[in-house]
């Protein structure tokens, strides 16, 4: 289980750094209807990358506290406030990225064609 957590941590770090530095525009299709979705511009990509990096910071705090410290004990009030602040920052950045992305039709979507016969 620890290896899965480290892989997810590295995906958040690498994906967040890529989105933050390169800021590529991309389209995220809707789960229910692939004909529509969210079009992310450079600003929304950077917000999403910053949110992923905040999640990676949360993951590093968790991994360090639970697995890579000398003793496993519950964190104190200061560490819990830091964790809560980072969690609030990550959720705010991810929400800001989703709200700043525009809802638009999918540029690559082609409806299924029914052939006669």
mmCIF file of C-alpha atoms in Angstrom:
data_model
loop_
_atom_site.group_PDB
_atom_site.id
_atom_site.type_symbol
_atom_site.label_atom_id
_atom_site.label_comp_id
_atom_site.label_asym_id
_atom_site.label_seq_id
_atom_site.Cartn_x
_atom_site.Cartn_y
_atom_site.Cartn_z
ATOM 1 C CA UNK A 1 0.000 0.000 0.000
ATOM 2 C CA UNK A 2 2.879 2.342 0.708
ATOM 3 C CA UNK A 3 4.175 1.961 -2.845
ATOM 4 C CA UNK A 4 0.774 3.001 -4.253
ATOM 5 C CA UNK A 5 0.845 6.088 -2.030
ATOM 6 C CA UNK A 6 4.332 6.993 -3.245
ATOM 7 C CA UNK A 7 3.279 6.533 -6.884
ATOM 8 C CA UNK A 8 0.256 8.805 -6.374
ATOM 9 C CA UNK A 9 2.491 11.326 -4.594
ATOM 10 C CA UNK A 10 4.916 11.360 -7.530
ATOM 11 C CA UNK A 11 2.052 11.701 -10.042
ATOM 12 C CA UNK A 12 0.787 14.750 -8.137
ATOM 13 C CA UNK A 13 4.279 16.278 -8.031
ATOM 14 C CA UNK A 14 5.137 15.649 -11.676
ATOM 15 C CA UNK A 15 1.680 16.514 -13.002
ATOM 16 C CA UNK A 16 1.506 19.648 -10.872
ATOM 17 C CA UNK A 17 4.945 20.813 -11.988
ATOM 18 C CA UNK A 18 4.085 20.189 -15.638
ATOM 19 C CA UNK A 19 0.788 22.058 -15.442
ATOM 20 C CA UNK A 20 2.312 24.905 -13.452
ATOM 21 C CA UNK A 21 5.340 25.445 -15.696
ATOM 22 C CA UNK A 22 3.993 24.588 -19.176
ATOM 23 C CA UNK A 23 0.332 25.671 -18.701
ATOM 24 C CA UNK A 24 -1.035 23.737 -21.692
ATOM 25 C CA UNK A 25 -4.633 24.403 -22.713
ATOM 26 C CA UNK A 26 -6.629 21.159 -22.728
ATOM 27 C CA UNK A 27 -10.185 19.843 -22.850
ATOM 28 C CA UNK A 28 -11.682 17.689 -20.086
ATOM 29 C CA UNK A 29 -14.803 15.851 -21.341
ATOM 30 C CA UNK A 30 -17.823 15.485 -19.105
ATOM 31 C CA UNK A 31 -18.393 12.053 -17.592
ATOM 32 C CA UNK A 32 -22.079 11.921 -18.468
ATOM 33 C CA UNK A 33 -21.993 13.479 -21.931
ATOM 34 C CA UNK A 34 -18.714 13.371 -23.910
ATOM 35 C CA UNK A 35 -20.014 16.014 -26.333
ATOM 36 C CA UNK A 36 -19.508 18.753 -23.714
ATOM 37 C CA UNK A 37 -16.883 19.439 -21.075
ATOM 38 C CA UNK A 38 -14.469 21.965 -19.608
ATOM 39 C CA UNK A 39 -11.930 23.845 -21.704
ATOM 40 C CA UNK A 40 -8.927 24.734 -19.526
ATOM 41 C CA UNK A 41 -6.865 27.739 -20.569
ATOM 42 C CA UNK A 42 -3.383 28.642 -19.271
ATOM 43 C CA UNK A 43 -4.686 30.228 -16.057
ATOM 44 C CA UNK A 44 -6.924 27.263 -15.214
ATOM 45 C CA UNK A 45 -4.026 24.868 -15.954
ATOM 46 C CA UNK A 46 -1.770 26.761 -13.573
ATOM 47 C CA UNK A 47 -4.439 26.746 -10.857
ATOM 48 C CA UNK A 48 -4.886 23.000 -11.334
ATOM 49 C CA UNK A 49 -1.121 22.452 -11.164
ATOM 50 C CA UNK A 50 -0.880 24.508 -7.966
ATOM 51 C CA UNK A 51 -3.720 22.462 -6.479
ATOM 52 C CA UNK A 52 -1.922 19.225 -7.342
ATOM 53 C CA UNK A 53 1.261 20.516 -5.728
ATOM 54 C CA UNK A 54 -0.695 21.422 -2.590
ATOM 55 C CA UNK A 55 -2.062 17.864 -2.551
ATOM 56 C CA UNK A 56 1.505 16.579 -2.920
ATOM 57 C CA UNK A 57 2.519 18.686 0.099
ATOM 58 C CA UNK A 58 -0.336 17.083 2.056
ATOM 59 C CA UNK A 59 0.842 13.662 0.934
ATOM 60 C CA UNK A 60 4.397 14.376 2.007
ATOM 61 C CA UNK A 61 3.218 15.429 5.471
ATOM 62 C CA UNK A 62 1.157 12.263 5.778
ATOM 63 C CA UNK A 63 3.895 9.947 4.503
ATOM 64 C CA UNK A 64 6.495 11.547 6.754
ATOM 65 C CA UNK A 65 4.260 11.367 9.831
ATOM 66 C CA UNK A 66 2.939 7.843 9.359
ATOM 67 C CA UNK A 67 5.771 5.958 7.700
ATOM 68 C CA UNK A 68 9.094 7.760 7.735
ATOM 69 C CA UNK A 69 9.366 9.123 11.268
ATOM 70 C CA UNK A 70 11.010 7.385 14.191
ATOM 71 C CA UNK A 71 7.784 6.821 16.067
ATOM 72 C CA UNK A 72 4.217 6.706 14.869
ATOM 73 C CA UNK A 73 2.053 9.022 16.912
ATOM 74 C CA UNK A 74 -0.756 11.432 16.253
ATOM 75 C CA UNK A 75 0.375 14.900 15.193
ATOM 76 C CA UNK A 76 -0.019 17.818 17.582
ATOM 77 C CA UNK A 77 -2.372 20.780 17.187
ATOM 78 C CA UNK A 78 0.127 22.841 15.169
ATOM 79 C CA UNK A 79 0.652 20.035 12.652
ATOM 80 C CA UNK A 80 -3.107 19.473 12.419
ATOM 81 C CA UNK A 81 -3.687 23.174 11.704
ATOM 82 C CA UNK A 82 -0.966 23.113 9.041
ATOM 83 C CA UNK A 83 -2.531 20.031 7.481
ATOM 84 C CA UNK A 84 -6.002 21.642 7.529
ATOM 85 C CA UNK A 85 -4.654 24.848 5.995
ATOM 86 C CA UNK A 86 -2.970 22.937 3.182
ATOM 87 C CA UNK A 87 -6.123 20.902 2.601
ATOM 88 C CA UNK A 88 -8.205 24.083 2.416
ATOM 89 C CA UNK A 89 -5.668 25.650 0.025
ATOM 90 C CA UNK A 90 -5.681 22.569 -2.236
ATOM 91 C CA UNK A 91 -9.471 22.409 -2.373
ATOM 92 C CA UNK A 92 -9.698 26.148 -3.060
ATOM 93 C CA UNK A 93 -7.185 25.956 -5.914
ATOM 94 C CA UNK A 94 -8.894 22.945 -7.480
ATOM 95 C CA UNK A 95 -12.307 24.607 -7.189
ATOM 96 C CA UNK A 96 -10.947 27.838 -8.689
ATOM 97 C CA UNK A 97 -9.504 25.852 -11.609
ATOM 98 C CA UNK A 98 -12.820 24.116 -12.260
ATOM 99 C CA UNK A 99 -14.790 27.364 -12.015
ATOM 100 C CA UNK A 100 -12.423 29.313 -14.280
ATOM 101 C CA UNK A 101 -12.543 26.654 -17.010
ATOM 102 C CA UNK A 102 -15.214 27.313 -19.625
ATOM 103 C CA UNK A 103 -17.945 24.829 -20.466
ATOM 104 C CA UNK A 104 -17.812 24.213 -24.201
ATOM 105 C CA UNK A 105 -18.552 21.554 -26.811
ATOM 106 C CA UNK A 106 -15.932 18.883 -27.363
ATOM 107 C CA UNK A 107 -13.803 19.833 -30.397
ATOM 108 C CA UNK A 108 -13.004 16.182 -31.163
ATOM 109 C CA UNK A 109 -16.451 14.685 -30.593
ATOM 110 C CA UNK A 110 -18.252 13.166 -33.540
ATOM 111 C CA UNK A 111 -21.679 11.650 -32.925
ATOM 112 C CA UNK A 112 -22.183 8.032 -33.871
ATOM 113 C CA UNK A 113 -23.562 7.628 -37.381
ATOM 114 C CA UNK A 114 -26.239 5.015 -38.009
ATOM 115 C CA UNK A 115 -25.710 3.329 -41.349
ATOM 116 C CA UNK A 116 -28.872 2.460 -43.305
ATOM 117 C CA UNK A 117 -29.712 -1.150 -43.832
#
